Amino acid sequence: MRRWLTLLAAFLTAATMGVLAAPGAAHADANVVGGTRAAQGEFPFMVRLSMGCGGALYSPNLVLTAAHCVGRTGANSSITATLGVVDLNSSSRITRKSNYVYRAPGYTGSGKDWALIRLSSPVNGVATLPITTTTAYDSGTFTIAGWGAATEGGSQQRYLLKATVPFVSDATCNSRSMYNGEIIATDEICAGYTSGGVDTCQGDSGGPMFRRNASDAWVQVGIVSWGDGCARPNKPGVYTQVSYFASSIAAAATSLGG
């Protein structure tokens, strides 16, 4: 089952925990499968969104997330962003309400899975996560992180988990043993192990996949988008390929004042 098709169940589960679930999560319930707990301050740019998705702080007043996590482009004050902590219940957490959502033009549920959420006021003093503008970093080993489910069908998590996953080529990901041609090569990038066991999951949707660049700084290369189940063999995670949309994301960010 597609991870984002089990969104309603994830929302209800998260609601009972007092944590808003992940609308439109692209992996079966909400958390990094096979991960370990992140250290406080390790990934300061990580954002938890109240609809149950993840995101990354693109600029002090913008969060980059997935299009399937949000509704249409326009004014929106219903989303709460939580950041600055590993523990979502921490008293030192930072929160901001949204005031506008920009969803990728032409998004219809396949490809183009990115969106920007503008915050009501900037978050100063917290590191942002730059996006890659080149394909140079679209291979190798990536880091994933989120508050999604730690097992397929599991519950949303209180603590941020992290893991590493290897790049999977478009040809391999589109092979009959994996996604059999479902991957949009220009728009999407795959990452995961043939044997499964490590993956993002529903509730991690919209969160970043990132790696170190030539200057040893974090750079975002993917956005958690979808997958069949969580951490299944031959079913790697599918991520929005940020390098392909970098100029469109930057232009939208500029238009939003970010």
CSV table of C-alpha atoms in Angstrom, one decimal:
chain,number,residue,atom,x,y,z
A,1,MET,CA,0.0,0.0,0.0
A,2,ARG,CA,1.3,3.5,-0.8
A,3,ARG,CA,2.4,5.2,2.3
A,4,TRP,CA,0.3,8.3,1.6
A,5,LEU,CA,-2.8,6.2,1.2
A,6,THR,CA,-2.8,5.3,4.9
A,7,LEU,CA,-2.8,8.9,5.9
A,8,LEU,CA,-6.1,9.0,7.7
A,9,ALA,CA,-5.1,6.1,9.9
A,10,ALA,CA,-1.9,7.9,10.8
A,11,PHE,CA,-3.8,11.1,11.6
A,12,LEU,CA,-6.1,9.3,13.9
A,13,THR,CA,-3.2,7.5,15.6
A,14,ALA,CA,-1.3,10.8,16.1
A,15,ALA,CA,-4.4,12.6,17.3
A,16,THR,CA,-4.8,10.1,20.2
A,17,MET,CA,-1.2,10.8,21.1
A,18,GLY,CA,-1.7,14.5,21.2
A,19,VAL,CA,0.6,14.8,18.2
A,20,LEU,CA,-1.0,15.9,15.0
A,21,ALA,CA,-0.6,13.2,12.4
A,22,ALA,CA,0.8,13.4,9.0
A,23,PRO,CA,-1.6,14.4,6.3
A,24,GLY,CA,-0.6,12.9,3.0
A,25,ALA,CA,2.4,11.1,4.4
A,26,ALA,CA,4.2,9.3,1.7
A,27,HIS,CA,5.2,6.2,3.7
A,28,ALA,CA,3.1,3.8,5.7
A,29,ASP,CA,2.9,5.3,9.2
A,30,ALA,CA,5.1,8.0,10.6
A,31,ASN,CA,8.7,7.5,11.5
A,32,VAL,CA,12.2,6.6,10.3
A,33,VAL,CA,12.3,2.8,10.2
A,34,GLY,CA,15.6,1.3,11.4
A,35,GLY,CA,16.8,4.7,12.8
A,36,THR,CA,18.4,5.9,16.0
A,37,ARG,CA,17.5,8.9,18.1
A,38,ALA,CA,19.1,12.2,16.9
A,39,ALA,CA,21.0,14.3,19.3
A,40,GLN,CA,19.7,17.7,20.4
A,41,GLY,CA,21.0,20.3,17.9
A,42,GLU,CA,22.2,17.7,15.4
A,43,PHE,CA,19.7,18.7,12.7
A,44,PRO,CA,18.4,22.1,13.8
A,45,PHE,CA,16.7,22.7,10.5
A,46,MET,CA,14.2,19.8,11.0
A,47,VAL,CA,10.6,20.9,11.3
A,48,ARG,CA,7.5,19.1,12.5
A,49,LEU,CA,4.2,20.2,11.0
A,50,SER,CA,0.9,19.9,12.8
A,51,MET,CA,-0.8,18.0,10.0
A,52,GLY,CA,1.7,15.2,10.7
A,53,CYS,CA,4.3,15.9,8.1
A,54,GLY,CA,7.9,16.9,8.3
A,55,GLY,CA,9.8,19.8,6.6
A,56,ALA,CA,13.1,21.7,6.6
A,57,LEU,CA,13.7,25.3,7.5
A,58,TYR,CA,14.6,26.8,4.1
A,59,SER,CA,14.9,30.4,5.4
A,60,PRO,CA,14.0,32.0,8.7
A,61,ASN,CA,10.3,32.4,7.5
A,62,LEU,CA,9.9,29.5,5.1
A,63,VAL,CA,9.6,25.7,5.5
A,64,LEU,CA,10.1,23.4,2.5
A,65,THR,CA,7.8,20.3,2.5
A,66,ALA,CA,5.9,18.1,0.2
A,67,ALA,CA,3.0,19.2,-2.0
A,68,HIS,CA,0.9,16.2,-0.9
A,69,CYS,CA,1.1,17.5,2.7
A,70,VAL,CA,-0.7,20.7,2.0
A,71,GLY,CA,-3.8,22.0,0.2
A,72,ARG,CA,-4.0,24.6,-2.5
A,73,THR,CA,-1.8,27.7,-2.8
A,74,GLY,CA,-3.1,30.6,-0.7
A,75,ALA,CA,-3.5,32.1,2.7
A,76,ASN,CA,-3.4,29.5,5.4
A,77,SER,CA,-3.1,30.0,9.2
A,78,SER,CA,-4.0,26.5,10.2
A,79,ILE,CA,-0.5,24.9,10.3
A,80,THR,CA,1.8,24.9,13.3
A,81,ALA,CA,5.5,24.4,12.8
A,82,THR,CA,7.5,23.0,15.7
A,83,LEU,CA,11.3,23.2,15.6
A,84,GLY,CA,14.5,23.6,17.6
A,85,VAL,CA,14.1,20.3,19.5
A,86,VAL,CA,14.4,16.5,19.2
A,87,ASP,CA,11.6,16.0,21.8
A,88,LEU,CA,8.4,17.4,20.5
A,89,ASN,CA,7.2,17.7,24.1
A,90,SER,CA,10.2,19.8,25.2
A,91,SER,CA,9.5,23.1,26.9
A,92,SER,CA,12.2,24.7,24.8
A,93,ARG,CA,10.5,23.9,21.5
A,94,ILE,CA,9.9,26.8,19.1
A,95,THR,CA,6.5,27.1,17.4
A,96,ARG,CA,5.2,29.3,14.6
A,97,LYS,CA,1.8,29.5,12.8
A,98,SER,CA,1.7,29.5,9.1
A,99,ASN,CA,0.2,32.4,7.1
A,100,TYR,CA,0.6,31.2,3.5
A,101,VAL,CA,1.1,28.0,1.6
A,102,TYR,CA,2.6,27.7,-1.9
A,103,ARG,CA,2.1,24.4,-3.6
A,104,ALA,CA,4.1,23.4,-6.7
A,105,PRO,CA,2.2,24.6,-9.8
A,106,GLY,CA,0.7,21.7,-11.7
A,107,TYR,CA,0.9,19.2,-8.8
A,108,THR,CA,-1.7,16.5,-9.4
A,109,GLY,CA,-0.5,13.7,-7.1
A,110,SER,CA,2.4,12.4,-9.2
A,111,GLY,CA,5.7,14.3,-9.4
A,112,LYS,CA,6.3,17.9,-8.6
A,113,ASP,CA,5.9,17.0,-4.9
A,114,TRP,CA,7.2,20.2,-3.2
A,115,ALA,CA,5.6,23.1,-1.3
A,116,LEU,CA,6.6,26.1,0.8
A,117,ILE,CA,4.9,27.2,4.0
A,118,ARG,CA,5.4,30.8,5.1
A,119,LEU,CA,5.6,31.3,8.8
A,120,SER,CA,3.8,34.2,10.6
A,121,SER,CA,7.1,35.5,11.9
A,122,PRO,CA,10.8,34.5,11.2
A,123,VAL,CA,12.7,32.0,13.3
A,124,ASN,CA,16.0,33.6,14.0
A,125,GLY,CA,19.1,31.9,15.3
A,126,VAL,CA,18.2,28.5,13.9
A,127,ALA,CA,20.3,27.0,11.1
A,128,THR,CA,18.5,26.6,7.8
A,129,LEU,CA,19.0,23.8,5.3
A,130,PRO,CA,20.2,25.0,1.8
A,131,ILE,CA,18.9,23.1,-1.2
A,132,THR,CA,21.3,21.6,-3.8
A,133,THR,CA,21.3,23.5,-7.1
A,134,THR,CA,23.3,20.8,-8.9
A,135,THR,CA,23.0,17.1,-9.5
A,136,ALA,CA,26.5,16.6,-8.1
A,137,TYR,CA,25.1,15.5,-4.8
A,138,ASP,CA,22.3,13.3,-6.1
A,139,SER,CA,24.2,10.0,-5.4
A,140,GLY,CA,26.1,8.5,-2.6
A,141,THR,CA,24.8,8.0,0.9
A,142,PHE,CA,22.1,10.2,2.3
A,143,THR,CA,20.7,11.1,5.8
A,144,ILE,CA,17.0,10.9,6.5
A,145,ALA,CA,15.3,12.1,9.7
A,146,GLY,CA,11.8,12.5,11.0
A,147,TRP,CA,9.2,11.9,13.7
A,148,GLY,CA,7.2,9.3,11.6
A,149,ALA,CA,6.5,5.7,12.4
A,150,ALA,CA,9.4,3.4,13.4
A,151,THR,CA,7.5,0.4,11.9
A,152,GLU,CA,5.0,0.1,9.0
A,153,GLY,CA,1.6,0.8,10.5
A,154,GLY,CA,3.2,2.1,13.7
A,155,SER,CA,2.6,5.3,15.7
A,156,GLN,CA,4.0,8.7,15.2
A,157,GLN,CA,7.1,9.4,17.4
A,158,ARG,CA,7.8,11.9,20.1
A,159,TYR,CA,11.6,11.9,19.4
A,160,LEU,CA,13.4,12.7,16.2
A,161,LEU,CA,15.0,9.6,14.6
A,162,LYS,CA,17.7,9.5,12.0
A,163,ALA,CA,19.2,6.9,9.6
A,164,THR,CA,21.4,6.7,6.4
A,165,VAL,CA,20.3,5.2,3.1
A,166,PRO,CA,22.2,4.7,-0.2
A,167,PHE,CA,21.2,6.1,-3.6
A,168,VAL,CA,19.3,3.8,-5.9
A,169,SER,CA,19.6,4.6,-9.7
A,170,ASP,CA,16.5,5.4,-11.7
A,171,ALA,CA,17.1,2.4,-13.8
A,172,THR,CA,17.2,0.1,-10.8
A,173,CYS,CA,14.3,1.8,-9.1
A,174,ASN,CA,12.2,1.5,-12.2
A,175,SER,CA,13.1,-2.2,-12.7
A,176,ARG,CA,10.3,-4.8,-12.6
A,177,SER,CA,11.6,-6.0,-9.2
A,178,MET,CA,11.1,-2.6,-7.7
A,179,TYR,CA,8.7,0.0,-9.0
A,180,ASN,CA,8.2,-1.3,-12.6
A,181,GLY,CA,8.3,2.1,-14.3
A,182,GLU,CA,6.4,4.2,-11.8
A,183,ILE,CA,9.3,6.5,-11.0
A,184,ILE,CA,9.4,9.8,-12.8
A,185,ALA,CA,13.1,10.0,-13.5
A,186,THR,CA,13.3,13.8,-13.8
A,187,ASP,CA,11.2,14.5,-10.7
A,188,GLU,CA,12.2,11.8,-8.3
A,189,ILE,CA,15.2,10.1,-6.7
A,190,CYS,CA,15.2,6.8,-4.9
A,191,ALA,CA,17.2,5.7,-1.8
A,192,GLY,CA,17.2,2.6,0.3
A,193,TYR,CA,18.5,-0.9,0.7
A,194,THR,CA,17.5,-3.8,-1.5
A,195,SER,CA,17.1,-5.9,1.6
A,196,GLY,CA,14.9,-3.2,3.2
A,197,GLY,CA,15.0,-2.5,6.9
A,198,VAL,CA,15.8,1.2,6.8
A,199,ASP,CA,13.4,3.8,5.4
A,200,THR,CA,11.3,6.9,5.9
A,201,CYS,CA,7.7,6.1,6.7
A,202,GLN,CA,4.3,7.8,6.9
A,203,GLY,CA,4.5,10.9,9.0
A,204,ASP,CA,8.0,11.6,7.6
A,205,SER,CA,6.4,13.0,4.4
A,206,GLY,CA,7.8,16.4,3.4
A,207,GLY,CA,10.9,16.0,5.5
A,208,PRO,CA,14.4,16.4,4.0
A,209,MET,CA,16.9,13.9,2.6
A,210,PHE,CA,20.3,15.5,2.9
A,211,ARG,CA,24.0,14.9,2.7
A,212,ARG,CA,27.3,16.7,3.1
A,213,ASN,CA,28.5,18.8,0.2
A,214,ALA,CA,32.1,19.6,-0.9
A,215,SER,CA,32.4,22.1,2.0
A,216,ASP,CA,31.2,19.5,4.5
A,217,ALA,CA,28.0,21.4,5.0
A,218,TRP,CA,24.5,19.8,4.9
A,219,VAL,CA,22.6,20.3,1.7
A,220,GLN,CA,19.1,19.0,0.9
A,221,VAL,CA,18.8,16.7,-2.1
A,222,GLY,CA,15.3,15.2,-1.6
A,223,ILE,CA,11.9,15.6,0.0
A,224,VAL,CA,10.1,12.5,1.4
A,225,SER,CA,7.4,11.8,-1.1
A,226,TRP,CA,6.1,8.2,-1.3
A,227,GLY,CA,6.9,4.5,-1.4
A,228,ASP,CA,5.2,1.1,-1.1
A,229,GLY,CA,4.9,0.4,2.6
A,230,CYS,CA,7.9,1.1,4.8
A,231,ALA,CA,11.4,-0.5,4.6
A,232,ARG,CA,10.1,-3.4,2.5
A,233,PRO,CA,12.7,-5.3,0.4
A,234,ASN,CA,13.0,-4.0,-3.1
A,235,LYS,CA,10.9,-1.0,-2.2
A,236,PRO,CA,13.2,2.0,-1.5
A,237,GLY,CA,11.9,5.4,-0.5
A,238,VAL,CA,11.0,7.8,-3.3
A,239,TYR,CA,11.9,11.4,-2.9
A,240,THR,CA,11.3,14.6,-4.8
A,241,GLN,CA,14.6,15.4,-6.6
A,242,VAL,CA,15.3,18.8,-5.3
A,243,SER,CA,18.0,19.6,-7.8
A,244,TYR,CA,15.5,19.4,-10.7
A,245,PHE,CA,13.2,21.9,-8.9
A,246,ALA,CA,15.8,24.2,-7.3
A,247,SER,CA,15.2,27.2,-9.5
A,248,SER,CA,11.5,26.9,-9.2
A,249,ILE,CA,11.7,26.6,-5.4
A,250,ALA,CA,14.1,29.6,-5.2
A,251,ALA,CA,11.8,31.7,-7.4
A,252,ALA,CA,8.8,30.8,-5.2
A,253,ALA,CA,10.7,31.6,-2.1
A,254,THR,CA,11.6,35.0,-3.4
A,255,SER,CA,8.0,35.7,-4.3
A,256,LEU,CA,7.1,34.8,-0.7
A,257,GLY,CA,9.7,37.1,0.8
A,258,GLY,CA,12.0,34.3,1.8
